[in-house]
Tab-separated table of C-alpha atoms in Angstrom:
chain	number	residue	atom	x	y	z
A	1	MET	CA	0.000	0.000	0.000
A	2	GLU	CA	1.097	3.496	-0.756
A	3	GLU	CA	1.657	5.646	2.269
A	4	GLU	CA	-0.513	8.793	2.674
A	5	PRO	CA	1.599	11.899	2.358
A	6	ALA	CA	2.033	13.747	5.587
A	7	ARG	CA	-0.074	16.862	6.066
A	8	PRO	CA	1.816	20.126	6.475
A	9	ALA	CA	1.864	21.361	10.028
A	10	ALA	CA	0.075	24.598	10.925
A	11	PRO	CA	2.404	27.566	10.919
A	12	ALA	CA	3.595	28.415	14.335
A	13	GLU	CA	2.657	31.799	15.789
A	14	PRO	CA	5.567	34.177	15.712
A	15	THR	CA	7.204	34.540	19.020
A	16	ALA	CA	8.721	37.636	20.287
A	17	PRO	CA	12.420	37.607	20.835
A	18	GLU	CA	13.496	37.036	24.281
A	19	GLY	CA	13.586	40.186	26.363
A	20	HIS	CA	11.099	42.046	24.111
A	21	PRO	CA	7.322	41.960	24.938
A	22	PRO	CA	4.916	41.648	21.990
A	23	PRO	CA	3.687	44.937	20.520
A	24	GLU	CA	0.235	46.125	21.780
A	25	THR	CA	-2.594	46.565	19.294
A	26	PRO	CA	-4.148	50.059	19.370
A	27	ALA	CA	-7.709	50.188	20.757
A	28	SER	CA	-8.909	52.126	17.666
A	29	VAL	CA	-7.856	49.253	15.435
A	30	GLU	CA	-9.765	46.708	17.536
A	31	GLU	CA	-12.995	48.802	17.515
A	32	ALA	CA	-12.757	49.441	13.803
A	33	GLY	CA	-14.375	46.129	12.989
A	34	THR	CA	-17.398	46.630	15.325
A	35	THR	CA	-18.334	50.394	15.110
A	36	ARG	CA	-18.470	52.768	12.210
A	37	PRO	CA	-17.575	56.412	12.654
A	38	ARG	CA	-20.682	58.684	12.285
A	39	GLY	CA	-20.472	60.809	9.143
A	40	ARG	CA	-21.853	64.250	8.334
A	41	THR	CA	-23.660	63.290	5.110
A	42	THR	CA	-27.118	62.915	6.699
A	43	LEU	CA	-26.898	66.263	8.452
A	44	LEU	CA	-25.834	68.003	5.273
A	45	ILE	CA	-28.698	66.497	3.256
A	46	GLY	CA	-31.291	67.516	5.898
A	47	ALA	CA	-29.969	71.056	6.065
A	48	ALA	CA	-29.990	71.359	2.274
A	49	THR	CA	-33.621	70.166	2.133
A	50	VAL	CA	-34.781	72.737	4.693
A	51	LEU	CA	-32.936	75.532	2.937
A	52	GLY	CA	-34.470	74.494	-0.385
A	53	LEU	CA	-38.003	74.618	1.009
A	54	VAL	CA	-37.491	78.013	2.578
A	55	ALA	CA	-35.921	79.406	-0.568
A	56	GLY	CA	-38.767	78.039	-2.730
A	57	ALA	CA	-41.438	79.568	-0.515
A	58	CYS	CA	-39.713	82.956	-0.543
A	59	ALA	CA	-39.341	82.850	-4.300
A	60	GLY	CA	-43.056	82.013	-4.726
A	61	VAL	CA	-44.094	84.912	-2.522
A	62	LEU	CA	-41.898	87.321	-4.459
A	63	VAL	CA	-43.288	86.127	-7.787
A	64	GLN	CA	-46.905	86.496	-6.609
A	65	ALA	CA	-46.180	89.945	-5.189
A	66	ASP	CA	-44.954	91.194	-8.564
A	67	ARG	CA	-48.067	89.947	-10.421
A	68	GLU	CA	-51.259	91.931	-10.849
A	69	PRO	CA	-54.144	90.715	-8.642
A	70	THR	CA	-56.589	88.373	-10.374
A	71	LYS	CA	-60.061	89.855	-10.776
A	72	LEU	CA	-62.842	87.937	-9.041
A	73	PRO	CA	-66.187	87.333	-10.742
A	74	PRO	CA	-68.965	89.749	-9.735
A	75	LEU	CA	-70.946	88.704	-6.663
A	76	SER	CA	-74.165	90.462	-7.612
A	77	GLN	CA	-76.375	89.922	-10.607
A	78	THR	CA	-76.193	92.384	-13.431
A	79	ALA	CA	-78.811	95.071	-13.293
A	80	LEU	CA	-82.040	94.087	-15.005
A	81	ALA	CA	-83.753	96.435	-17.332
A	82	PRO	CA	-86.916	97.898	-15.764
A	83	SER	CA	-90.144	96.572	-17.182
A	84	THR	CA	-92.414	98.810	-19.121
A	85	GLY	CA	-96.057	99.372	-18.368
A	86	LYS	CA	-98.031	100.005	-15.223
A	87	ALA	CA	-97.583	97.981	-12.059
A	88	PRO	CA	-100.498	95.725	-11.101
A	89	LYS	CA	-103.000	97.200	-8.713
A	90	PRO	CA	-103.020	95.816	-5.168
A	91	LEU	CA	-105.775	93.389	-4.305
A	92	PRO	CA	-108.849	94.883	-2.655
A	93	ALA	CA	-109.366	94.061	0.991
A	94	ASP	CA	-112.158	91.597	0.237
A	95	GLN	CA	-109.783	89.553	-1.967
A	96	ASP	CA	-106.547	89.850	-0.013
A	97	ARG	CA	-106.582	86.910	2.411
A	98	GLN	CA	-103.797	88.315	4.584
A	99	VAL	CA	-105.588	91.634	5.047
A	100	ARG	CA	-108.729	89.832	6.168
A	101	THR	CA	-106.982	87.598	8.683
A	102	GLU	CA	-104.992	90.494	10.160
A	103	GLY	CA	-108.189	92.326	11.097
A	104	ASP	CA	-110.763	91.447	13.727
A	105	LEU	CA	-110.851	87.655	13.732
A	106	ARG	CA	-114.378	87.656	15.156
A	107	ASP	CA	-115.701	89.209	11.949
A	108	LEU	CA	-114.706	86.025	10.074
A	109	LEU	CA	-116.897	83.771	12.234
A	110	LEU	CA	-120.234	82.544	10.916
A	111	LYS	CA	-123.144	84.605	12.149
A	112	LYS	CA	-125.737	83.108	14.442
A	113	PRO	CA	-128.707	81.957	12.325
A	114	ARG	CA	-132.187	83.364	12.810
A	115	GLY	CA	-134.117	81.773	15.598
A	116	ALA	CA	-130.989	80.458	17.307
A	117	GLU	CA	-130.051	81.502	20.809
A	118	GLU	CA	-126.590	82.435	21.939
A	119	ALA	CA	-124.981	79.774	24.113
A	120	ASP	CA	-125.337	80.484	27.825
A	121	TRP	CA	-121.613	80.173	28.521
A	122	LEU	CA	-120.858	82.723	25.769
A	123	LYS	CA	-123.224	85.419	27.017
A	124	GLY	CA	-121.406	88.451	28.341
A	125	SER	CA	-118.115	87.537	26.662
A	126	ASP	CA	-116.456	89.529	23.903
A	127	GLY	CA	-115.969	86.562	21.560
A	128	TRP	CA	-112.266	86.147	22.323
A	129	MET	CA	-110.630	83.099	23.914
A	130	ASP	CA	-107.210	83.638	25.482
A	131	LEU	CA	-104.435	81.082	25.734
A	132	ALA	CA	-105.442	79.826	29.179
A	133	GLY	CA	-109.097	79.583	28.173
A	134	TYR	CA	-108.328	77.621	25.033
A	135	ALA	CA	-105.936	75.313	26.873
A	136	GLY	CA	-108.753	74.653	29.356
A	137	THR	CA	-110.776	72.945	26.602
A	138	PHE	CA	-108.216	70.108	26.464
A	139	GLY	CA	-108.113	67.065	28.704
A	140	ASN	CA	-104.797	68.141	30.264
A	141	PRO	CA	-104.776	71.966	30.390
A	142	PRO	CA	-101.201	72.435	31.776
A	143	SER	CA	-99.698	70.205	29.090
A	144	ALA	CA	-101.870	71.849	26.416
A	145	TYR	CA	-100.752	75.296	27.601
A	146	GLU	CA	-97.083	74.422	27.058
A	147	ALA	CA	-97.816	72.795	23.704
A	148	LEU	CA	-99.696	75.887	22.491
A	149	LEU	CA	-96.770	78.093	23.461
A	150	ARG	CA	-94.437	75.906	21.419
A	151	SER	CA	-96.903	76.031	18.514
A	152	GLU	CA	-96.791	79.875	18.601
A	153	PHE	CA	-100.439	80.400	19.557
A	154	ARG	CA	-101.495	83.952	18.731
A	155	ARG	CA	-105.222	84.385	19.389
A	156	ALA	CA	-108.590	82.640	19.180
A	157	ALA	CA	-112.127	83.775	18.391
A	158	VAL	CA	-115.230	81.768	19.264
A	159	THR	CA	-118.974	81.794	18.723
A	160	ALA	CA	-121.707	79.368	19.811
A	161	TRP	CA	-125.465	78.996	19.597
A	162	GLU	CA	-128.317	76.587	20.297
A	163	VAL	CA	-131.139	75.760	17.872
A	164	ASP	CA	-134.611	74.787	19.188
A	165	GLU	CA	-133.104	72.711	21.997
A	166	ALA	CA	-132.198	70.200	19.272
A	167	TYR	CA	-128.474	70.806	18.894
A	168	THR	CA	-125.696	73.249	19.752
A	169	VAL	CA	-122.912	74.612	17.551
A	170	GLU	CA	-119.521	75.974	18.617
A	171	ILE	CA	-117.019	77.398	16.106
A	172	ARG	CA	-113.437	78.355	16.970
A	173	LEU	CA	-110.886	80.146	14.829
A	174	ILE	CA	-107.378	79.556	16.217
A	175	GLN	CA	-104.653	81.753	14.712
A	176	TYR	CA	-100.919	80.995	15.005
A	177	ARG	CA	-97.901	83.204	14.366
A	178	GLN	CA	-96.183	80.586	12.192
A	179	GLU	CA	-92.772	82.237	12.388
A	180	GLU	CA	-90.840	79.031	13.082
A	181	VAL	CA	-93.607	76.413	13.375
A	182	LEU	CA	-96.579	75.693	11.089
A	183	GLY	CA	-98.960	75.778	14.016
A	184	ALA	CA	-102.227	75.717	12.042
A	185	THR	CA	-101.103	72.749	9.950
A	186	GLU	CA	-99.981	70.763	12.981
A	187	ALA	CA	-103.120	71.600	14.974
A	188	ASN	CA	-105.382	70.490	12.123
A	189	ALA	CA	-103.523	67.196	11.730
A	190	GLU	CA	-103.618	66.491	15.491
A	191	ASN	CA	-107.325	67.326	15.777
A	192	GLN	CA	-108.186	64.966	12.951
A	193	TYR	CA	-106.018	62.229	14.431
A	194	PHE	CA	-107.734	62.403	17.805
A	195	ALA	CA	-111.162	62.659	16.182
A	196	THR	CA	-110.515	59.419	14.314
A	197	ASP	CA	-108.912	57.739	17.328
A	198	VAL	CA	-111.715	58.636	19.725
A	199	ALA	CA	-114.399	57.718	17.202
A	200	SER	CA	-112.858	54.387	16.242
A	201	GLU	CA	-115.222	52.562	18.601
A	202	TYR	CA	-118.313	53.993	16.927
A	203	PHE	CA	-117.671	53.959	13.193
A	204	VAL	CA	-115.362	52.807	10.431
A	205	ALA	CA	-113.997	55.835	8.588
A	206	GLY	CA	-115.860	56.633	5.394
A	207	HIS	CA	-118.526	53.881	5.733
A	208	GLY	CA	-122.158	53.809	6.752
A	209	ASP	CA	-124.994	56.319	6.545
A	210	GLY	CA	-125.049	57.166	10.234
A	211	GLY	CA	-121.394	57.733	11.077
A	212	GLY	CA	-118.060	58.257	9.410
A	213	ASP	CA	-115.722	60.970	8.200
A	214	TRP	CA	-115.816	62.896	4.937
A	215	SER	CA	-113.667	65.530	3.263
A	216	ILE	CA	-114.797	69.160	3.158
A	217	PRO	CA	-114.976	70.291	-0.500
A	218	GLY	CA	-112.548	73.059	-1.388
A	219	THR	CA	-110.298	72.662	1.644
A	220	GLY	CA	-107.751	70.077	0.532
A	221	ASP	CA	-107.302	68.370	3.906
A	222	GLY	CA	-110.387	69.448	5.874
A	223	ARG	CA	-112.697	66.701	7.190
A	224	VAL	CA	-115.914	66.238	9.199
A	225	PHE	CA	-116.470	63.436	11.715
A	226	VAL	CA	-119.928	62.198	12.749
A	227	ARG	CA	-120.609	59.788	15.619
A	228	ALA	CA	-123.158	57.064	14.893
A	229	GLU	CA	-123.736	56.320	18.593
A	230	PRO	CA	-124.066	58.531	21.670
A	231	GLU	CA	-120.823	59.724	23.177
A	232	ARG	CA	-119.614	57.428	25.905
A	233	GLY	CA	-120.659	58.721	29.317
A	234	LEU	CA	-123.268	61.149	27.888
A	235	ASP	CA	-126.224	58.779	27.487
A	236	GLY	CA	-128.337	60.699	29.989
A	237	SER	CA	-127.386	64.221	28.841
A	238	GLN	CA	-129.469	66.518	26.662
A	239	PHE	CA	-127.085	66.312	23.706
A	240	PRO	CA	-125.337	62.922	23.694
A	241	TYR	CA	-124.558	62.787	19.951
A	242	ARG	CA	-121.449	64.540	18.646
A	243	ALA	CA	-119.944	65.657	15.346
A	244	GLU	CA	-116.907	67.803	14.593
A	245	ALA	CA	-115.108	69.403	11.664
A	246	HIS	CA	-111.450	70.393	11.338
A	247	ALA	CA	-109.798	72.388	8.560
A	248	ARG	CA	-107.220	75.131	8.072
A	249	ARG	CA	-106.653	78.167	5.896
A	250	GLY	CA	-103.254	79.857	6.038
A	251	ASP	CA	-102.338	80.490	9.670
A	252	ILE	CA	-105.855	79.778	10.998
A	253	ALA	CA	-107.124	76.410	12.211
A	254	VAL	CA	-110.912	75.957	12.159
A	255	GLU	CA	-112.767	73.828	14.712
A	256	ILE	CA	-116.520	73.162	14.578
A	257	TRP	CA	-118.214	71.162	17.339
A	258	VAL	CA	-121.873	70.077	17.128
A	259	SER	CA	-123.797	68.311	19.894
A	260	GLY	CA	-127.344	67.027	19.313
A	261	ALA	CA	-130.232	65.267	20.976
A	262	GLU	CA	-130.274	62.921	17.973
A	263	ARG	CA	-127.669	61.720	15.497
A	264	ILE	CA	-126.083	64.690	13.661
A	265	ASP	CA	-126.864	64.967	9.973
A	266	LYS	CA	-123.732	64.793	7.846
A	267	GLN	CA	-124.985	67.407	5.387
A	268	MET	CA	-125.682	69.869	8.196
A	269	ILE	CA	-122.142	69.910	9.555
A	270	LEU	CA	-120.654	69.790	6.057
A	271	GLY	CA	-122.653	72.896	5.162
A	272	LEU	CA	-121.453	74.688	8.294
A	273	ALA	CA	-117.834	73.846	7.508
A	274	GLN	CA	-118.073	74.958	3.874
A	275	ARG	CA	-119.690	78.306	4.749
A	276	GLN	CA	-117.135	78.974	7.475
A	277	MET	CA	-114.210	78.212	5.153
A	278	GLU	CA	-115.660	80.535	2.512
A	279	ARG	CA	-115.507	83.419	4.981
A	280	LEU	CA	-111.741	82.842	5.333
């Protein structure tokens, strides 16, 4: 067998001559492999960027300052040429709805028919109903008082009469300021809601000859409500049957209440409501 050649021995570390210690390695040389000296390149780049931004902003301001200001479009409309001809004449008082409703509200109420007697509770009054008095007609007067204030109640006029001890009629005109709230519209909607809700036990809306609800011609959303049966709790009273009408015109809500010894005729209360709305 051939013999394996001998491997060369590792070189021996140099030894210092006798009497001379080995030279020391500087500390800076040992740290050179582990830490890198911090340069100034990053600081220079950051400073140059800031200076460039400042210089660009200053240059833009100087350029804009030397330019003429840009004209803005006109804010107002160009003057219109005046029309030729005469201006239309103002409406007469009997045709101007606002003029009529700004006057005496009591003059717009239906007049008491011949042969009818003024209601006892109305005798001696001036035909006006103040806020407290009107709130007193509700089931909860304190709550109604606050609600009327929020609805911007302005004033109310009322009239009432009795015919041959057969039935009584009460008509109220409730006017609202309507500066921030459509008081007349809301009052009309609420009155019709409660009329339908209260009457739900006695009739189905729009059905039957004796009771129901019908629209008032010419009013848009005005309606009359007739009870087919005596009002609950009034069986022994003189006028146990009830009917009511609710409509509105502008800032005025109209309420008509009829109580009778017998069932109220639909055509009677419809006629009252139509005539009252015509006066508005």
